[in-house]
XYZ file of C-alpha atoms in Angstrom:
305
model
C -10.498 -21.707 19.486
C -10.084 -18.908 17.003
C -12.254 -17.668 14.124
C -12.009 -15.486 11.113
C -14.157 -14.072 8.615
C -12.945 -13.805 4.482
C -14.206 -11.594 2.014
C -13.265 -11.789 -1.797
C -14.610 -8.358 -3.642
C -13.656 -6.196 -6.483
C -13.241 -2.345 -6.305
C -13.257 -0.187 -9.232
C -12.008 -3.804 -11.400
C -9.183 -4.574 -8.811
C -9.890 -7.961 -7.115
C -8.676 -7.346 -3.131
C -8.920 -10.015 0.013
C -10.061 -8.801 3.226
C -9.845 -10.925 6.474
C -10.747 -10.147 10.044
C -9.622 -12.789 12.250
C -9.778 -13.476 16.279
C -6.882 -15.763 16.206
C -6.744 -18.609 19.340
C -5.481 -18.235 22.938
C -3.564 -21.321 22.651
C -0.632 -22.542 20.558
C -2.134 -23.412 17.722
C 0.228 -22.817 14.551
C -2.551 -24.700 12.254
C -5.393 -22.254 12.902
C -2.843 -19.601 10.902
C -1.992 -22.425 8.153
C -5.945 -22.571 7.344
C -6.220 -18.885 7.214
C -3.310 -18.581 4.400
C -4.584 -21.773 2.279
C -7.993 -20.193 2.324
C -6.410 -16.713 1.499
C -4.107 -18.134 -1.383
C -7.600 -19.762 -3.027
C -8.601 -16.250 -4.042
C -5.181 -15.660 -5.878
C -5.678 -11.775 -5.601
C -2.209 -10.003 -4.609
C -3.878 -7.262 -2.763
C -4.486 -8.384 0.751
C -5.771 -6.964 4.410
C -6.029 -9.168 6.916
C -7.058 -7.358 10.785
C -8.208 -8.509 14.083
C -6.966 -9.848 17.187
C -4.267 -12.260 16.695
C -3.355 -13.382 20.351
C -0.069 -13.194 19.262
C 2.646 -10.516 19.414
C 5.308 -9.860 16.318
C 7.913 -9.459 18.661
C 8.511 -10.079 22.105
C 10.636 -7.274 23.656
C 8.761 -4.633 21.562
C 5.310 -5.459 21.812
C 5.341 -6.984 25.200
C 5.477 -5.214 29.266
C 5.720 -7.292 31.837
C 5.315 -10.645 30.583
C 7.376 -13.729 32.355
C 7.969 -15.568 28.959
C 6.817 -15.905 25.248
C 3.194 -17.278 24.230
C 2.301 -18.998 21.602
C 5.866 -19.353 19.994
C 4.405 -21.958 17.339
C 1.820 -19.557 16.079
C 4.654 -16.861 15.813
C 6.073 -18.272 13.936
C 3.732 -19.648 11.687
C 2.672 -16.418 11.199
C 6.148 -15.661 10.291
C 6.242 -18.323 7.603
C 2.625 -16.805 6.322
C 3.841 -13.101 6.049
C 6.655 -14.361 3.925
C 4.510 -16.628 1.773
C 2.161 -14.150 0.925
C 3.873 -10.974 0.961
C 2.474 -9.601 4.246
C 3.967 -7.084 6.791
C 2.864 -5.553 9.911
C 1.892 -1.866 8.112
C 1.641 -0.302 12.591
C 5.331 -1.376 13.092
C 6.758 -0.182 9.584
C 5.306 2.934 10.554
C 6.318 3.145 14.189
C 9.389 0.814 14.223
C 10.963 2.013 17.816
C 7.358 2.510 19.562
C 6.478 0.473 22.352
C 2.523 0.478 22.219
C 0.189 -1.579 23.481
C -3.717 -2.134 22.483
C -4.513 -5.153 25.611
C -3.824 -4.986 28.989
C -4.588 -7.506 31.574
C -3.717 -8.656 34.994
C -0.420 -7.963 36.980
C -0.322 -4.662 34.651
C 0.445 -6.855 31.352
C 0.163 -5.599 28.146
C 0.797 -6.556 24.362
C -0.208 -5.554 20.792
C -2.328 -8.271 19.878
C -4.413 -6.377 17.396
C -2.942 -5.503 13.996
C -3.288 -5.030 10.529
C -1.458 -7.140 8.540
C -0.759 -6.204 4.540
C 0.491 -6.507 1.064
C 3.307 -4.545 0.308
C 1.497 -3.578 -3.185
C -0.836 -1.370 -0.437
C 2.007 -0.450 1.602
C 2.631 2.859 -0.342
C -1.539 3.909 0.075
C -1.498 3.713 3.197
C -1.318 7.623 4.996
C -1.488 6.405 8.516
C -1.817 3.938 11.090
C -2.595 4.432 14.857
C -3.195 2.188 18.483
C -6.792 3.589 19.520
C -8.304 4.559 22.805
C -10.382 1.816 24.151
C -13.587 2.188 25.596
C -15.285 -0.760 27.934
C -12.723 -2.918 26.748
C -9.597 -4.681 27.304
C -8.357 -4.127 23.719
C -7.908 -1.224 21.976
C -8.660 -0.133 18.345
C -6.373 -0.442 15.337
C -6.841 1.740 12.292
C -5.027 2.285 9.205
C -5.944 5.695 6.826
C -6.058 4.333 3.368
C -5.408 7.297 0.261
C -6.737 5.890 -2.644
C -8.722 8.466 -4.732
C -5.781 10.449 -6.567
C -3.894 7.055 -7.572
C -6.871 6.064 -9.079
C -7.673 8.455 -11.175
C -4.057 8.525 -12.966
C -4.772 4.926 -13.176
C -7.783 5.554 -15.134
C -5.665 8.900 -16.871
C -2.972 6.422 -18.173
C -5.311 4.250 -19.547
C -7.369 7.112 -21.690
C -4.060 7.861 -22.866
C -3.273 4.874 -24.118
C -7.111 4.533 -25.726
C -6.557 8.014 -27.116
C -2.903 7.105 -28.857
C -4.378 3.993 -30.594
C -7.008 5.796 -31.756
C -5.201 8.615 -33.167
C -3.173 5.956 -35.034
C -5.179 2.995 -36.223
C -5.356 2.720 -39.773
C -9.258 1.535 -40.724
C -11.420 2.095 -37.733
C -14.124 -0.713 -38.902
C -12.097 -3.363 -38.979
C -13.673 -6.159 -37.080
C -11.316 -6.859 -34.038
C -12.821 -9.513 -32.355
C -11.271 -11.673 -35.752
C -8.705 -9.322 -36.838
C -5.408 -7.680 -35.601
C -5.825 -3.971 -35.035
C -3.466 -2.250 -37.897
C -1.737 0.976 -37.184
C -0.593 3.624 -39.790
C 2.550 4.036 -37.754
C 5.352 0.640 -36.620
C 4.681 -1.077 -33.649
C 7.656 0.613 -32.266
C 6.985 3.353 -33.080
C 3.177 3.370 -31.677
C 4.807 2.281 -28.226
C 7.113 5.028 -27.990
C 3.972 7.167 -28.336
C 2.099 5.616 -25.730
C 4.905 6.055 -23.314
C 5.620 9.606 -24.763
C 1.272 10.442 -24.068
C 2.231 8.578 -20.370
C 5.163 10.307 -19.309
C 3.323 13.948 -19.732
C 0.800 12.550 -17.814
C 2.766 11.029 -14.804
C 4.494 14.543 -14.836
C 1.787 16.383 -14.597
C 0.568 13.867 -11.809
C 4.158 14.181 -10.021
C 3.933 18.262 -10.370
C 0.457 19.020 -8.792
C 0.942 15.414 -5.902
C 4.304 17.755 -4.744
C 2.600 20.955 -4.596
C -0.051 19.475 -2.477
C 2.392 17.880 -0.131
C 4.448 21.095 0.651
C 1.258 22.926 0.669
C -0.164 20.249 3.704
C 3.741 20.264 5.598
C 3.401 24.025 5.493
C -0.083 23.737 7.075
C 1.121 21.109 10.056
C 4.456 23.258 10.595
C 2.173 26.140 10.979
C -0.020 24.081 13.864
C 2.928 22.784 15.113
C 3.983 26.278 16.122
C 0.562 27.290 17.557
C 0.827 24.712 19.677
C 4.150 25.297 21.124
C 2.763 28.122 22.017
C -0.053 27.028 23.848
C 1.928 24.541 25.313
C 4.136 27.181 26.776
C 1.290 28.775 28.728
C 0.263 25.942 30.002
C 1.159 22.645 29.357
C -2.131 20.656 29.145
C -2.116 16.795 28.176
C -4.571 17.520 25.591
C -2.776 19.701 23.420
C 0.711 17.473 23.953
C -1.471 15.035 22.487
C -2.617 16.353 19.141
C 0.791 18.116 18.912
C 2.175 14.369 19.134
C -0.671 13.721 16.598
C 0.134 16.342 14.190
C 3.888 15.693 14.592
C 3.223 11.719 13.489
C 0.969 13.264 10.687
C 4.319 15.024 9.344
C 6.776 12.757 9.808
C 4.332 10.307 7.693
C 3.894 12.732 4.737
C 7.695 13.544 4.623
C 8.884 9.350 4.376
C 5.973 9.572 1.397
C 8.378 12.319 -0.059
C 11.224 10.830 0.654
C 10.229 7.345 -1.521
C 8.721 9.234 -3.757
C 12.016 10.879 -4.551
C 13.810 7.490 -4.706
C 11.035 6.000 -7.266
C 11.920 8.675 -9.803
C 15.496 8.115 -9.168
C 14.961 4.532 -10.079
C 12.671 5.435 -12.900
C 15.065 8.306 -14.172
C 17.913 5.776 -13.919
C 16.308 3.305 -16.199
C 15.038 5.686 -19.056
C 18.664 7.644 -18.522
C 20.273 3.385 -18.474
C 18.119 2.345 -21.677
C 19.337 4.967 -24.172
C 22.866 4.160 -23.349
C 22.963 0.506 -23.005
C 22.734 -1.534 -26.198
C 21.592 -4.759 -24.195
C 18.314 -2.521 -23.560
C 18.517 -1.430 -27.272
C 18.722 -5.008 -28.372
C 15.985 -5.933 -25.978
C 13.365 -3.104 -26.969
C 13.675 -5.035 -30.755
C 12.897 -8.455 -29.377
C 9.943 -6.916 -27.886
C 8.212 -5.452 -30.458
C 6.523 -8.690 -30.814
C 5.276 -8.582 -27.849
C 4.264 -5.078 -27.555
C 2.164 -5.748 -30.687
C 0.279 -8.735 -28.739
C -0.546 -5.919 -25.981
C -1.597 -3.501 -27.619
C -4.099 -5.595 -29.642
C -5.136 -7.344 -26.313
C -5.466 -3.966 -25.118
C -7.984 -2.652 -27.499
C -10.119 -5.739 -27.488
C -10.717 -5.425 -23.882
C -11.818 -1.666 -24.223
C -10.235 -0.651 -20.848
C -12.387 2.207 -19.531
């Protein structure tokens, strides 16, 4: 009989889920069922669910010397619940040709039964995960390094922009907005293509000094790297292998965060570049302006801060 634990809580406004869980040692695809229908009553996007699931994600990965599959119904239940709620396995994403184990048991089995499971909108904060070193137990720990400080505050950068720009422009500052639409001395088109103008210089800014961090840290790891090579080559101790491996993993990590990094401004470049020369995206941006007025006015009634 498994059990599981469900928070609902709000950090700096954003509404998250967390979940530990200590899933069942039998077959029992309804135990996983419960856990998503009680998830999905929240209705938040951002999800973490942890714990010991008694069930591996895949059998010839996460398996050593096991005689045949457990728990196939749960497996794929849980299968069926990662797709419904847009969750993956963040450890194998990460690691997706490791063979690591956090239980081990009689007849020298062993499995990953403990993992984090997550929504993809967290995917890209996520800096690390890692398979602990247990200690008087049968399982090991699972961690996951979370980066969230810098994304937040362009979060809150974009939105002083946007404040600032409808300032700057509003045409009588006392007009009563909780019965009123907010009237600009500029068009609503206009008034947009200053906000994104304002955003743009900020998210390059933001781009510039996030790169120059990240070659400043891959310069730092090369540079341990190489001191330990070196101390590896007088003598070859397990301990030093080990956070060479660790600072090695630590690299590789930061350079995949470059590498989608470079293909999100692609994407983005391609659809600024796309919209000025396509007249479907022309035609588009007119039959918006309706609804860019609506947001903007539901954006200075709320008073994000």
């Amino acid at each position: 009989m498994g059990n599981f634990i469900i928070l609902d809580i709000t950090i700096q406004d954003y509404r998250k889920t967390l979940a530990a869980i200590y899933g069942p040692n039998n077959d029992d695809p309804v135990f996983f069922e419960n856990i998503k229908h009680k998830i999905s009553h929240y209705g938040n996007s951002s999800i973490v669910v942890a714990g010991d699931w008694n069930v591996v994600q895949d059998y010839e990965m996460d398996t050593l010397h096991y005689r045949s599959e457990n728990n196939p119904q749960s497996k794929a239940k849980i299968h069926e619940v990662m797709h419904e709620l847009d969750l993956l396995d963040i450890w194998r994403q990460q690691h997706p040709f490791d063979n690591r184990y956090s239980w081990w048991g009689p007849n020298h089995k062993q499995s990953r039964l403990d993992y984090f499971m997550i929504t993809s909108d967290i995917e890209a904060f996520v800096v690390s995960s890692d398979i602990g070193i247990s200690y008087r137990s049968d399982h090991s720990p699972v961690l996951i390094n979370l980066s969230l400080l810098r994304e937040t505050e362009f979060i809150d950068k974009v939105k002083g922009d946007i404040k600032t720009v409808i300032e700057e422009y509003e045409s009588d500052p006392s007009m009563d907005i909780e019965t009123d639409d907010k009237q600009f001395n500029i068009s609503y088109q206009l008034l947009w293509d200053m906000i994104k103008m304002k955003v743009l210089g900020s998210a390059i800014s933001f781009s510039s000094f996030q790169k120059k961090e990240g070659n400043k840290k891959e310069k730092e790891l090369l540079y341990k790297i190489s001191l330990l090579d070196e101390k590896l080559l007088e003598n070859n101790l397990p301990s030093v292998y080990q956070e060479r491996e660790r600072i090695e993993l630590e690299l590789k990590i930061l350079r995949e965060k470059n590498v989608k990094g470079i293909i999100t401004r692609a994407k983005a470049r391609w659809q600024v570049e796309g919209e000025k020369g396509s007249n479907y995206f022309c035609n588009l941006e007119k039959k918006n302006i309706t609804q860019k007025k609506i947001f903007l006015n539901l954006f200075w009634r709320t008073k994000l801060r």
